[in-house]
Coordinates of C-alpha atoms in Angstrom, one line a residue:
Chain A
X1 CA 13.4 49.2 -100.9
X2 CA 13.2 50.4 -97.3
X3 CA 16.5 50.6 -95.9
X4 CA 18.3 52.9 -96.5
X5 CA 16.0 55.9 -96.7
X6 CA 17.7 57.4 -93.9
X7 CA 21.2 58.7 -93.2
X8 CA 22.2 60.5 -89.6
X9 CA 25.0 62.9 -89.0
X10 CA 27.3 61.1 -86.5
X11 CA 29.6 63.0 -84.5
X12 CA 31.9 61.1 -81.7
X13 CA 31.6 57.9 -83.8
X14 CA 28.5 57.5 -82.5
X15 CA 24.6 58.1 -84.4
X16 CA 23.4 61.0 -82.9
X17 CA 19.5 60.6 -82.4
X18 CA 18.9 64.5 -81.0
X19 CA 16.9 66.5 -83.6
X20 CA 16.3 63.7 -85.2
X21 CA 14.1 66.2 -88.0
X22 CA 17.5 68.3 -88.5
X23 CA 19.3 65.3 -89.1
X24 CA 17.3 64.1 -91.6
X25 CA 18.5 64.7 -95.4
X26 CA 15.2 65.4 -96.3
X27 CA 15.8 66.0 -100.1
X28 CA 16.9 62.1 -100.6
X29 CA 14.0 61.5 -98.8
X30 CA 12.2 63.3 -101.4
X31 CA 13.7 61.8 -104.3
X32 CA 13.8 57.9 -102.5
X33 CA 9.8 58.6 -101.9
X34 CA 8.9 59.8 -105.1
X35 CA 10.5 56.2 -106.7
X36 CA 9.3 54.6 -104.3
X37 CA 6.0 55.8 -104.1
X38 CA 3.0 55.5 -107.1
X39 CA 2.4 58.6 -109.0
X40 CA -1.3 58.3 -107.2
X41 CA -0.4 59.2 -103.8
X42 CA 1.5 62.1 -104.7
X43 CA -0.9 63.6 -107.2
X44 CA -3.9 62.8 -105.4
X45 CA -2.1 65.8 -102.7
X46 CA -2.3 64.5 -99.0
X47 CA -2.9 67.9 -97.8
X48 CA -6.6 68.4 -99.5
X49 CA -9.0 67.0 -96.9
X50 CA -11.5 66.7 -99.0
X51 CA -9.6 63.4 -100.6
X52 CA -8.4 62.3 -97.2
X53 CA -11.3 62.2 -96.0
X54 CA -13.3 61.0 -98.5
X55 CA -11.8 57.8 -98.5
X56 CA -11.6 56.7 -94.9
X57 CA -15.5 56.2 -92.9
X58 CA -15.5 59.1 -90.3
X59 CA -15.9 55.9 -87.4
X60 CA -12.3 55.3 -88.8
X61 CA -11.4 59.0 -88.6
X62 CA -12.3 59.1 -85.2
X63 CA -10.2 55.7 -84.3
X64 CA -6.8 57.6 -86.2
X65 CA -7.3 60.6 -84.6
X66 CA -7.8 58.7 -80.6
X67 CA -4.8 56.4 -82.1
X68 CA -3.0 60.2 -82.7
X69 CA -3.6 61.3 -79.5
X70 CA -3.5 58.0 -77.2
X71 CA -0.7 55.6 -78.6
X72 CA 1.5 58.2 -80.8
X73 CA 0.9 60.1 -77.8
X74 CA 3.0 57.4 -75.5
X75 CA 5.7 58.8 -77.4
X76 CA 5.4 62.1 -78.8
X77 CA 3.3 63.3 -75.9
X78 CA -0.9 63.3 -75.8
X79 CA -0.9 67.1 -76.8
X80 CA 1.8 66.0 -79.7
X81 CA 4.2 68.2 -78.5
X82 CA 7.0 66.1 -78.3
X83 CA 8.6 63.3 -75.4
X84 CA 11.2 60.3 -76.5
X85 CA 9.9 61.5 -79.7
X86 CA 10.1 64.5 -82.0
X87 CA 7.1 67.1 -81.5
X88 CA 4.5 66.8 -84.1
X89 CA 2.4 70.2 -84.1
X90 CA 1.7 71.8 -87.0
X91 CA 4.6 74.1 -87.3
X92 CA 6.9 71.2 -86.9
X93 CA 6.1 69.3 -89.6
X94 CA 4.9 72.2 -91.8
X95 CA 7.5 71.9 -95.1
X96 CA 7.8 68.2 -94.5
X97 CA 6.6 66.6 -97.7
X98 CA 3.8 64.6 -97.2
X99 CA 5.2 61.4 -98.8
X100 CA 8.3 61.3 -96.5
X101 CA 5.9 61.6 -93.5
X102 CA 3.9 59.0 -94.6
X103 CA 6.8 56.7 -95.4
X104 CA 8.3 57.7 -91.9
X105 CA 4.3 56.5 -90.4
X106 CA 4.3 53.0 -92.3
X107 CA 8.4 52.3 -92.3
X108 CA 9.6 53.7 -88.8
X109 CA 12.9 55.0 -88.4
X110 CA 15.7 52.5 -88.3
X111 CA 17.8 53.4 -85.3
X112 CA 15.1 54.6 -83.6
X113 CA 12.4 54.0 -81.2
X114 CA 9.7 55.1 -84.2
X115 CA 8.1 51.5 -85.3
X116 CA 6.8 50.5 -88.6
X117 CA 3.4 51.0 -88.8
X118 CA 2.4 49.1 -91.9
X119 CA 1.3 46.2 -89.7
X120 CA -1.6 48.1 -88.3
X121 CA -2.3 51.1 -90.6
X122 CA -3.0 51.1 -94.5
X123 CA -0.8 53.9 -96.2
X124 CA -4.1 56.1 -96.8
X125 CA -4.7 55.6 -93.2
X126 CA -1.3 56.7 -92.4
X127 CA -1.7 59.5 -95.3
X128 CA -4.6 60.6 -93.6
X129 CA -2.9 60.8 -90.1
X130 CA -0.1 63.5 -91.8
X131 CA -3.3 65.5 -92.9
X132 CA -4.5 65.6 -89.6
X133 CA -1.3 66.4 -88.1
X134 CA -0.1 68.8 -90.4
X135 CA -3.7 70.9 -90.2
X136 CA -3.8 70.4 -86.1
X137 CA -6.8 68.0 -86.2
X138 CA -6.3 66.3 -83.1
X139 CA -6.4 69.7 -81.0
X140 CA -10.5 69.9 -82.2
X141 CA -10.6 66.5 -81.0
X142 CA -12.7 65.8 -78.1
X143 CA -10.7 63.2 -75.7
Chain B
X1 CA -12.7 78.7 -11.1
X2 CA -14.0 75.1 -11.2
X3 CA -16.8 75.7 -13.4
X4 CA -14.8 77.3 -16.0
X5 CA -12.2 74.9 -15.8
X6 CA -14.4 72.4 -16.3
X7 CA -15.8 74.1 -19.5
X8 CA -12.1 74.4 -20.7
X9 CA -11.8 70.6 -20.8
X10 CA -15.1 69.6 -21.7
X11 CA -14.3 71.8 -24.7
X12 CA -11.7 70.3 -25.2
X13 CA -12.9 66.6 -25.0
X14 CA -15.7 67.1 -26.5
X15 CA -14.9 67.7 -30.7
X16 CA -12.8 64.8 -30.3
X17 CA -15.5 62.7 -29.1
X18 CA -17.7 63.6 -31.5
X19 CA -14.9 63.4 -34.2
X20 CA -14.1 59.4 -32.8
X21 CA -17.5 59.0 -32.9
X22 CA -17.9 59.8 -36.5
X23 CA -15.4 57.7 -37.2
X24 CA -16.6 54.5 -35.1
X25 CA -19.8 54.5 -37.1
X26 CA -19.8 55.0 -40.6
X27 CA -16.2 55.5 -41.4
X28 CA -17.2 58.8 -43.3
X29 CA -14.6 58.6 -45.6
X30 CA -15.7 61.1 -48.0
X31 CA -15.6 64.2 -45.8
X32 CA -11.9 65.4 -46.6
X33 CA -11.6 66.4 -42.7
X34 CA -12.1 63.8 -41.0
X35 CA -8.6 61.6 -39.0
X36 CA -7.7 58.9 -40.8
X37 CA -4.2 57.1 -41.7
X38 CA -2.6 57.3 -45.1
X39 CA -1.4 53.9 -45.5
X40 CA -4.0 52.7 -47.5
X41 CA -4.1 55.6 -50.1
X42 CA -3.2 56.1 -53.7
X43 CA -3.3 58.1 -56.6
X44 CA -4.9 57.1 -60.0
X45 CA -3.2 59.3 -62.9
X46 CA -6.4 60.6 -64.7
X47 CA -4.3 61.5 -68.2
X48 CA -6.4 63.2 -70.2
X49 CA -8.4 65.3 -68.4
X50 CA -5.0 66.6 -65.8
X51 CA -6.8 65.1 -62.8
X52 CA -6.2 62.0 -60.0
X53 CA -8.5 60.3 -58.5
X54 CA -7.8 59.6 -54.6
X55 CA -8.0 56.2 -53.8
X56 CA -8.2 53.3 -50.8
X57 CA -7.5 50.0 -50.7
X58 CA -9.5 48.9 -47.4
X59 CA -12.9 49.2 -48.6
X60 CA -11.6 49.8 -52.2
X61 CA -13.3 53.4 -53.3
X62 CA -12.6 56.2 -54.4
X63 CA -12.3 59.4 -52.2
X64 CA -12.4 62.0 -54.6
X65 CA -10.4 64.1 -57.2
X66 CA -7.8 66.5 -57.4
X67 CA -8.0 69.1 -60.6
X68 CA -5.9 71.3 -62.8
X69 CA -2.6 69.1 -62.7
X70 CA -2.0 69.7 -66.5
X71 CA -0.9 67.5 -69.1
X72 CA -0.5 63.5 -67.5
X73 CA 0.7 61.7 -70.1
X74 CA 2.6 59.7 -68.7
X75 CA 2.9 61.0 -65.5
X76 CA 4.1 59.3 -62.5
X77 CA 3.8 59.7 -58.7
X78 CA 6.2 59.7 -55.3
X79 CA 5.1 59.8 -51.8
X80 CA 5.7 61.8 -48.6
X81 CA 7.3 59.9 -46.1
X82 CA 4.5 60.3 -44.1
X83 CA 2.0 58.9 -47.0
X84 CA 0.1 62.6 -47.0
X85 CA 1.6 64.1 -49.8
X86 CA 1.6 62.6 -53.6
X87 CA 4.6 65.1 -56.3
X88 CA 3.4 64.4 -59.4
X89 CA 5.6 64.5 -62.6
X90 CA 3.3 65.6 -65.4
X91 CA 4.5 65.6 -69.2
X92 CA 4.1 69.3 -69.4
X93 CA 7.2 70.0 -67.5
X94 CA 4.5 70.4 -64.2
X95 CA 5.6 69.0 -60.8
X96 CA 2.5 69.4 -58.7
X97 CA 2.4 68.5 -54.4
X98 CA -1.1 67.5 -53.7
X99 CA -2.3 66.4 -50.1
X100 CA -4.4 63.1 -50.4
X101 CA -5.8 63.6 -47.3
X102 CA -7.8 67.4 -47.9
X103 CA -7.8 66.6 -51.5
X104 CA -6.2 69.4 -53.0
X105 CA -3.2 70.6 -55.0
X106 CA -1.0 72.1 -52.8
X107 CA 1.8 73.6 -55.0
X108 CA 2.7 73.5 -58.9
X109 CA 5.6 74.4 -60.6
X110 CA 6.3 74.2 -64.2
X111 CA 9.8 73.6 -64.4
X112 CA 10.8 72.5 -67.5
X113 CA 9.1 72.3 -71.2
X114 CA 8.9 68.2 -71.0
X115 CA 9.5 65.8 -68.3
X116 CA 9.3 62.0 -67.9
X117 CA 9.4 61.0 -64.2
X118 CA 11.1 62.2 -60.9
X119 CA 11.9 60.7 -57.5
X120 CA 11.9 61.4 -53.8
X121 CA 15.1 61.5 -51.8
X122 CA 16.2 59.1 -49.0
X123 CA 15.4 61.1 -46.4
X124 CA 12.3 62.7 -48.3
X125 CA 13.5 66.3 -48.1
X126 CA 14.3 66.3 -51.7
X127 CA 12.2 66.1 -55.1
X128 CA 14.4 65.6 -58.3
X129 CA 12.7 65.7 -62.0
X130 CA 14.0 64.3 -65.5
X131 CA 13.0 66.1 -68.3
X132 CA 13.2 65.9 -71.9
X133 CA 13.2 69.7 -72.7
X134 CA 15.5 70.7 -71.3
X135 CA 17.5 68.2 -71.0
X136 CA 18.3 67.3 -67.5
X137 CA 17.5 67.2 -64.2
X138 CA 15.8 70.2 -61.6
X139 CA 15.7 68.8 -58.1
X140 CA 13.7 70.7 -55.5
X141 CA 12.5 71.4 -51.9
X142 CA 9.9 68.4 -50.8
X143 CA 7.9 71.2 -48.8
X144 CA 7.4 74.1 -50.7
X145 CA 8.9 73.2 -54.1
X146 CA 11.8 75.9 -53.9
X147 CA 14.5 74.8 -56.6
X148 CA 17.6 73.6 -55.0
X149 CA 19.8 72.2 -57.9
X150 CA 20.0 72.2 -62.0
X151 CA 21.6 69.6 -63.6
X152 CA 21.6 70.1 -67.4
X153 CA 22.7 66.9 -69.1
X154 CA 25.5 68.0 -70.9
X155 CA 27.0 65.0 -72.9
X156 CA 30.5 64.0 -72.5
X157 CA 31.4 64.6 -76.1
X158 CA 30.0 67.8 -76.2
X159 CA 27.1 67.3 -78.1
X160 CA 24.4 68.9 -76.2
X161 CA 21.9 68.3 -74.0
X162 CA 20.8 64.9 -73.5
X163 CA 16.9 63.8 -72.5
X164 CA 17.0 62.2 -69.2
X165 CA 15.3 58.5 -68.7
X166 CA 15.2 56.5 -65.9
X167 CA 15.2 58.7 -62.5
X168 CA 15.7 56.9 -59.3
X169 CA 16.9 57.6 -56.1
X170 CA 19.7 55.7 -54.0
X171 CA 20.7 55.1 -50.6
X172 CA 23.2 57.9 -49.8
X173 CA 20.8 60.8 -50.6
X174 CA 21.9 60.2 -54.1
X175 CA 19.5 60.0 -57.5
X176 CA 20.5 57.8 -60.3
X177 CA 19.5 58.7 -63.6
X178 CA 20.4 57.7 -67.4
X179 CA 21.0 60.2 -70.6
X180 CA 19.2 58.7 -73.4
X181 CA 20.5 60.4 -75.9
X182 CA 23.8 60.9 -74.5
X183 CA 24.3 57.3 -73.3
X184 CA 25.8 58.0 -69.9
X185 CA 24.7 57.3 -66.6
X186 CA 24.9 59.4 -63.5
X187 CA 25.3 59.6 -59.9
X188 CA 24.2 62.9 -58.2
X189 CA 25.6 62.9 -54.7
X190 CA 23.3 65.1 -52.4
X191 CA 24.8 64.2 -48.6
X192 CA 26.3 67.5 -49.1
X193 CA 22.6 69.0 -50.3
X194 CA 23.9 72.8 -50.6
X195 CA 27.4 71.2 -52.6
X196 CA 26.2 68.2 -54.2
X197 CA 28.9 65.6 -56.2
X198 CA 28.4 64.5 -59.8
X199 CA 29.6 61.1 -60.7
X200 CA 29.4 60.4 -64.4
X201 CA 29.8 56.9 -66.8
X202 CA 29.8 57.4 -70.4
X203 CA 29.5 55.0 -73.1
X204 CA 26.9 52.8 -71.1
X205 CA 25.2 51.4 -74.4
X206 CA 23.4 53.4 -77.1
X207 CA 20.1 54.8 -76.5
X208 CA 19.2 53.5 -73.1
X209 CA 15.1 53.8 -72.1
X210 CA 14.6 53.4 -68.7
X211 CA 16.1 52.5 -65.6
X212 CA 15.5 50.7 -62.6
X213 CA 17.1 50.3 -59.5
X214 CA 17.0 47.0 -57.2
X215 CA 15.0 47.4 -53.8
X216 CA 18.0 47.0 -51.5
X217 CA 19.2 50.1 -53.6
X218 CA 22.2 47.3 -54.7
X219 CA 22.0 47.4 -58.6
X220 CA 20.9 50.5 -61.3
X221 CA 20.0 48.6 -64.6
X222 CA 19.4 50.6 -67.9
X223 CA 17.8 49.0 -70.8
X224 CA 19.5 49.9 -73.8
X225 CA 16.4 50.2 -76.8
X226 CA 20.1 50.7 -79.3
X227 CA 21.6 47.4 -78.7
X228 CA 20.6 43.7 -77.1
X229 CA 21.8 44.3 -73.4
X230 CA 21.4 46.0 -70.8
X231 CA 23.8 48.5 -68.5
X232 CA 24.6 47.8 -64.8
X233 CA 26.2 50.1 -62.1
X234 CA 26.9 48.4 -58.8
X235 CA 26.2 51.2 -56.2
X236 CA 28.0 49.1 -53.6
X237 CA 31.9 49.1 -56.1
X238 CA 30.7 52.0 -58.3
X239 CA 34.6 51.9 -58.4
X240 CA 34.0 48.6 -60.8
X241 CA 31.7 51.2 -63.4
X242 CA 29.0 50.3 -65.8
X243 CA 29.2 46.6 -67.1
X244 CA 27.4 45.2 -70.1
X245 CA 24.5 42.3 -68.9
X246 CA 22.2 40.1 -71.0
X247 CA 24.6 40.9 -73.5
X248 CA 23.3 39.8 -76.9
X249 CA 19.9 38.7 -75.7
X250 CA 17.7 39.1 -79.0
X251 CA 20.8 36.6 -80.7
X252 CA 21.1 39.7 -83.5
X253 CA 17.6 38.4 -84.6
X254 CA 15.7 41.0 -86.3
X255 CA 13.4 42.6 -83.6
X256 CA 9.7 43.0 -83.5
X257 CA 8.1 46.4 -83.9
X258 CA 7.9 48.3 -80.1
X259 CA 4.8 50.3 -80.3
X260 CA 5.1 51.6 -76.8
X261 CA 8.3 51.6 -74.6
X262 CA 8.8 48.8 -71.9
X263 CA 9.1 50.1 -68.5
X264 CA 11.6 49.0 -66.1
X265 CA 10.0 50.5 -63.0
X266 CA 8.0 48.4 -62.4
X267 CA 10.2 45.6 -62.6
X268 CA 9.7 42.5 -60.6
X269 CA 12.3 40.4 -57.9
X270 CA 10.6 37.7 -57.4
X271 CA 12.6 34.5 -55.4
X272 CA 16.2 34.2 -56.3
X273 CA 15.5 36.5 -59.7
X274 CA 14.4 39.1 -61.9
X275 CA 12.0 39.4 -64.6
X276 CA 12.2 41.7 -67.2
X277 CA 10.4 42.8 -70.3
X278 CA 12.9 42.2 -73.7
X279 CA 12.4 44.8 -76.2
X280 CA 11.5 43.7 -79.7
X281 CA 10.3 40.1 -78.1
X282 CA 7.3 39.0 -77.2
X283 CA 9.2 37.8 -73.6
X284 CA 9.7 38.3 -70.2
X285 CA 13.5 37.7 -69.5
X286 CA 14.6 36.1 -66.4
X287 CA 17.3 36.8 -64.9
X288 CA 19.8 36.3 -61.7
X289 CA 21.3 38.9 -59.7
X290 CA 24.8 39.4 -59.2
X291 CA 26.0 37.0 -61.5
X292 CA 23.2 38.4 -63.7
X293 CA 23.4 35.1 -65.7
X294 CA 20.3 34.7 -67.9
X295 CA 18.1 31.7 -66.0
X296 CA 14.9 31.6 -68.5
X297 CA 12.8 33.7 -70.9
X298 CA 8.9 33.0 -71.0
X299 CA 7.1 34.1 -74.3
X300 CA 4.5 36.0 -73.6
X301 CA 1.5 37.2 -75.5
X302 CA 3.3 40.8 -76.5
X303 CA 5.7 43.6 -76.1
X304 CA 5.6 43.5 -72.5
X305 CA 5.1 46.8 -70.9
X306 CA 5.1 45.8 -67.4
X307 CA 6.3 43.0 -65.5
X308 CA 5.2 43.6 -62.2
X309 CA 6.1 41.3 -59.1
X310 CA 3.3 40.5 -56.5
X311 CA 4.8 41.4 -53.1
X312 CA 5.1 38.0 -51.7
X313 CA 7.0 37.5 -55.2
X314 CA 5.2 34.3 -55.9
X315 CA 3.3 35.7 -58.9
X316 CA 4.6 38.0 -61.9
X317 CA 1.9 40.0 -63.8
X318 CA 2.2 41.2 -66.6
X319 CA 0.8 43.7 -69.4
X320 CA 1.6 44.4 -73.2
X321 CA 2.2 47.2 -75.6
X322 CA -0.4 48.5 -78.2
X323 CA -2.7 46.5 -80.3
X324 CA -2.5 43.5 -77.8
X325 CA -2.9 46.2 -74.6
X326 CA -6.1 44.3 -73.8
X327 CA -4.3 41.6 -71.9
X328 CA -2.5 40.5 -68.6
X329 CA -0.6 37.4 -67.9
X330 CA 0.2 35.9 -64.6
X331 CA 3.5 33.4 -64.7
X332 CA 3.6 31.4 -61.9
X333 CA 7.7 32.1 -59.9
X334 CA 8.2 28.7 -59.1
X335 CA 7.1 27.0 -62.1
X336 CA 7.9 29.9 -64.9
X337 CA 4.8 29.3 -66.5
X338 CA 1.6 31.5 -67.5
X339 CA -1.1 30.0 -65.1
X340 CA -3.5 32.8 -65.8
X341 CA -4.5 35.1 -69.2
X342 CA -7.5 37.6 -69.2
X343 CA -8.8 40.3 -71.2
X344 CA -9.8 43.5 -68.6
X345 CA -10.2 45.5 -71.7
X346 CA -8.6 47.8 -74.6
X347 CA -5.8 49.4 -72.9
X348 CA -4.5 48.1 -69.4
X349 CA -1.9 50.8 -69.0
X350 CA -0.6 49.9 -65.7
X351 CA -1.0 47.6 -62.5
X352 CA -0.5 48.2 -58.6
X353 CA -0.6 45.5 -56.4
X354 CA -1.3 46.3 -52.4
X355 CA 1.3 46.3 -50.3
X356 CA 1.1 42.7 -49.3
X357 CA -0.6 41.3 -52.5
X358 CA -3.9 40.0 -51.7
X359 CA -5.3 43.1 -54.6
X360 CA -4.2 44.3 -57.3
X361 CA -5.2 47.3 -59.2
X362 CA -5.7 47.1 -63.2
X363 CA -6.0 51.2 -64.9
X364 CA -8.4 50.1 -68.1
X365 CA -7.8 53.8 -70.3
X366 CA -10.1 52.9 -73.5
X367 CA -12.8 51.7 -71.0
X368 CA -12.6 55.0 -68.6
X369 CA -12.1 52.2 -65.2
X370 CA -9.9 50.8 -62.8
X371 CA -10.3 47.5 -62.0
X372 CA -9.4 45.6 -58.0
X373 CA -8.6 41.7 -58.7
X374 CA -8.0 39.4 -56.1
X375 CA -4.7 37.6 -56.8
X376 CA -5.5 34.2 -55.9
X377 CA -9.1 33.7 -57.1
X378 CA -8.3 36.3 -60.2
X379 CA -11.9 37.4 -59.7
X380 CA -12.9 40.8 -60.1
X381 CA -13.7 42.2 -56.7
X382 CA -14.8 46.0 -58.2
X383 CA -14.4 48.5 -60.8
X384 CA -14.3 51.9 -60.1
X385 CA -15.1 54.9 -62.7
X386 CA -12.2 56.7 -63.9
X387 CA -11.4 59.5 -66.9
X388 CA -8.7 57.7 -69.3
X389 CA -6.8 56.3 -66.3
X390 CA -3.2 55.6 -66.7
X391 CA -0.2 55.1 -64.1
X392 CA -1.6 53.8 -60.1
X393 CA -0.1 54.7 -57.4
X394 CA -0.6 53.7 -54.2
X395 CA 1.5 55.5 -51.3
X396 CA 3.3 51.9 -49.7
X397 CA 5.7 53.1 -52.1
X398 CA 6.5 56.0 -49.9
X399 CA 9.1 53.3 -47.8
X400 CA 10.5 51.5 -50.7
X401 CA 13.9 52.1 -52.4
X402 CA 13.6 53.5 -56.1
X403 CA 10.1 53.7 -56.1

């Protein structure tokens, strides 16, 4: 159900991994993630805090956004704006759908560095996460 | 005439006495002033907060901080020749010169959008950077920071600008350096420093991560997170190119999730081998150079981040990747087993060993300390307060290839 989400522009006979967001077809993402996916997620809309964080403790809220910042941040830099991986600020990721992030969070990106995350994050853990990113959370967090 | 000739000297003599004098008696370490040597020194990377903590090794304190160093994710130090001078590669594109001994940031440029690392020359006149954004490498003037060349890593198939991974500089006044996106390597001749030569190999592997080079400045290894293997350029026949090693080391088994990138830097010759970390495999990969045959692999508790060889290469220590951060290993050269397992705490992001091994340093980021451990009792000797600490650095490195 996984595989397969994901399909790269190769030039040279080679994947290109470079703009990894651009290379994206985003709309099959759409479509796989909205099979894939229960109808809850999608209607319950990541983007309205109010749900997000009504369902996760705010100790836990604390722990995402210090994961965010410290182990994402290994990556995609501790102010988010991008290293080995792609920069997640706000106006990166704004237009993304939700569900696609979140499938990214818990699934990885095959061919990539980005890991799976479903063995240490729940999906409304991870759904929270592109909340937080997507409304710049972890910039009001103190370090 | 006598008199003031004799006033001439005695002012002379006498700050110096008083200065020795200082020193014989309570070794006052924290006045930035006063004489001391810089062999003992390092830098702990304060991430977070864009700040490093001044460090020695003797009496194991802290001196003091240097502020306003930006963002330090992941930032990485090289050394002056001399030991007084830290350049400090800062994620924010920011290469900063700060001076342990006064303390105090002595130049900073920002000269890229993103960078990963840098290196110091041979002769420690030149500073070179790799960054992400854009992608390539800026190398500059050691004393004031004055750019001498750009490098933009243009790929070899015209694709674009690569990010640039695993920086490290070669005998020859040359830096070696990998394109991760690109997957070249290359060989940036600087004997020439105002008309410096670019040697390129493409199609080294896909996606390589890091580089390291060994300390006789022999062999440049790039681990490859695209494939099972690794790439190796012999700098003494670069005629022969980039080889394949370890090809096919995971056996096409389906790897485990990487939730932090292995380093290579701090890669470990210990005896007649090397130990590295696998990607995707909870083990340490040993290896033998030149025929770079694979001798032994020791599971280990996680992703190993770093596999770090006590100087006296009798011990390898080693930490993990996130959740199981909380944990170093000790494996034992002769033997290849794990003789020691502790838990310093959440997060042990890096380890520097003294230059002869009796210490070694343990950065603890979730617990805001850095930890000194004897190496043969393993006891804790001291922990000293730190703010999210990250990479150590201590400035022995200053006379060792590739570091």
């Amino acid at each position: 159900m996984v595989s397969g989400h994901f399909r790269f522009r190769r030039s040279g006979g080679e994947a290109r991994f470079a703009g990894l967001w651009d290379a994206i077809e985003w709309p099959a993402i759409v479509r796989m993630c909205t099979m894939a996916f229960s109808t809850m997620v999608l209607t319950a809309g990541l983007a309205n805090s109010a749900w997000a964080e009504g369902n996760i403790s705010a100790q836990r809220q604390q722990e995402l956004l210090y994961l965010l910042q410290q182990d994402c941040g290994s990556c995609h830099g501790l102010t988010l704006k991008g290293g080995l991986g792609s920069p997640l600020l706000p106006i990166n990721l704004a237009g993304k759908p939700d569900a696609a992030l979140v499938e990214v969070i818990m699934q990885g990106l095959p061919g990539t560095p980005m890991p799976p995350w479903r063995f240490l994050l729940e999906e409304k853990e991870a759904a929270w996460l592109v909340w937080a990113l997507k409304t710049g959370q972890t910039m009001k967090a103190t370090p | 005439m006598k008199f003031s000739s004799l006033m001439a000297i005695t002012l002379l003599i006498v700050p110096t006495l008083a200065a020795d004098q200082a020193w014989g008696q309570a070794s006052d370490q924290s006045s930035p002033n006063a004489t001391r040597g810089t062999g003992d020194l390092g830098l702990v990377i304060e991430r977070a907060s864009g700040s490093l903590l001044v460090i020695e090794t003797s009496e194991r304190t802290a001196l003091g901080r240097i502020e306003g160093l930006g963002d330090l994710s992941h930032a990485s130090a090289v050394f002056s020749r001399d030991g007084r001078y830290g350049f400090i590669f800062g994620r924010d594109g920011g290469l900063s010169k700060v001076d342990l001994l006064a303390r105090r940031l002595v130049r900073r440029v920002v000269q890229s959008g993103n960078s990963i690392g840098g290196a110091i020359s041979q002769d420690g006149r030149l500073v070179a950077v790799s960054n992400y954004k854009p992608g390539g490498v800026k190398v500059f003037d050691a004393v004031n920071l004055d750019l001498v060349a750009n490098i933009p890593a243009q790929a070899s198939d015209g694709s674009g600008l690569s990010k640039v991974v695993g920086l490290a500089d070669a005998p020859g006044q040359r830096f070696i350096f990998s394109l991760y996106d690109a997957g070249e390597i290359w060989v940036a001749d600087f004997s020439d420093r105002a008309n410096f030569k670019l040697h390129k190999y493409p199609n080294i592997g896909e996606l390589p991560y890091d580089g390291l080079i060994t300390g006789d400045g022999h062999y440049y290894i790039a681990g490859l997170f695209g494939e099972d293997g690794m790439a190796m350029l012999d700098l003494w026949r670069p005629d022969l190119g980039v080889r394949r090693i370890l090809d096919g080391y995971g056996r096409g088994e389906e790897k485990l999730p990487v939730y932090k990138m292995p380093h290579l830097e701090g890669w470990a010759r210990a005896g007649d081998v090397i130990f590295l970390p696998a990607v995707g495999r909870h083990e340490v990969l040993v290896v033998e150079p030149g025929s770079w045959r694979e001798v032994g692999r020791i599971p280990v508790h996680g992703q190993p981040i770093f596999a770090v060889a006590r100087p006296d290469g009798r011990q390898v220590w080693v930490n993990f990747a996130h959740p199981l951060n909380d944990t170093v290993q000790v494996i034992d050269v002769p033997s290849l087993k794990i003789i020691h397992e502790f838990k310093p705490g959440k997060a042990v992001l890096h380890l520097e060993f003294t230059p002869r091994g009796e210490q070694v340093w343990i950065s603890v980021r979730d617990a805001d300390r850095v930890d000194v451990y004897d190496t043969e009792s393993f006891q804790r000797l001291t922990s000293l307060p730190a703010k999210k600490p990250s990479g150590i650095f201590l400035t022995a490195r200053a006379n060792r290839i590739g570091l």
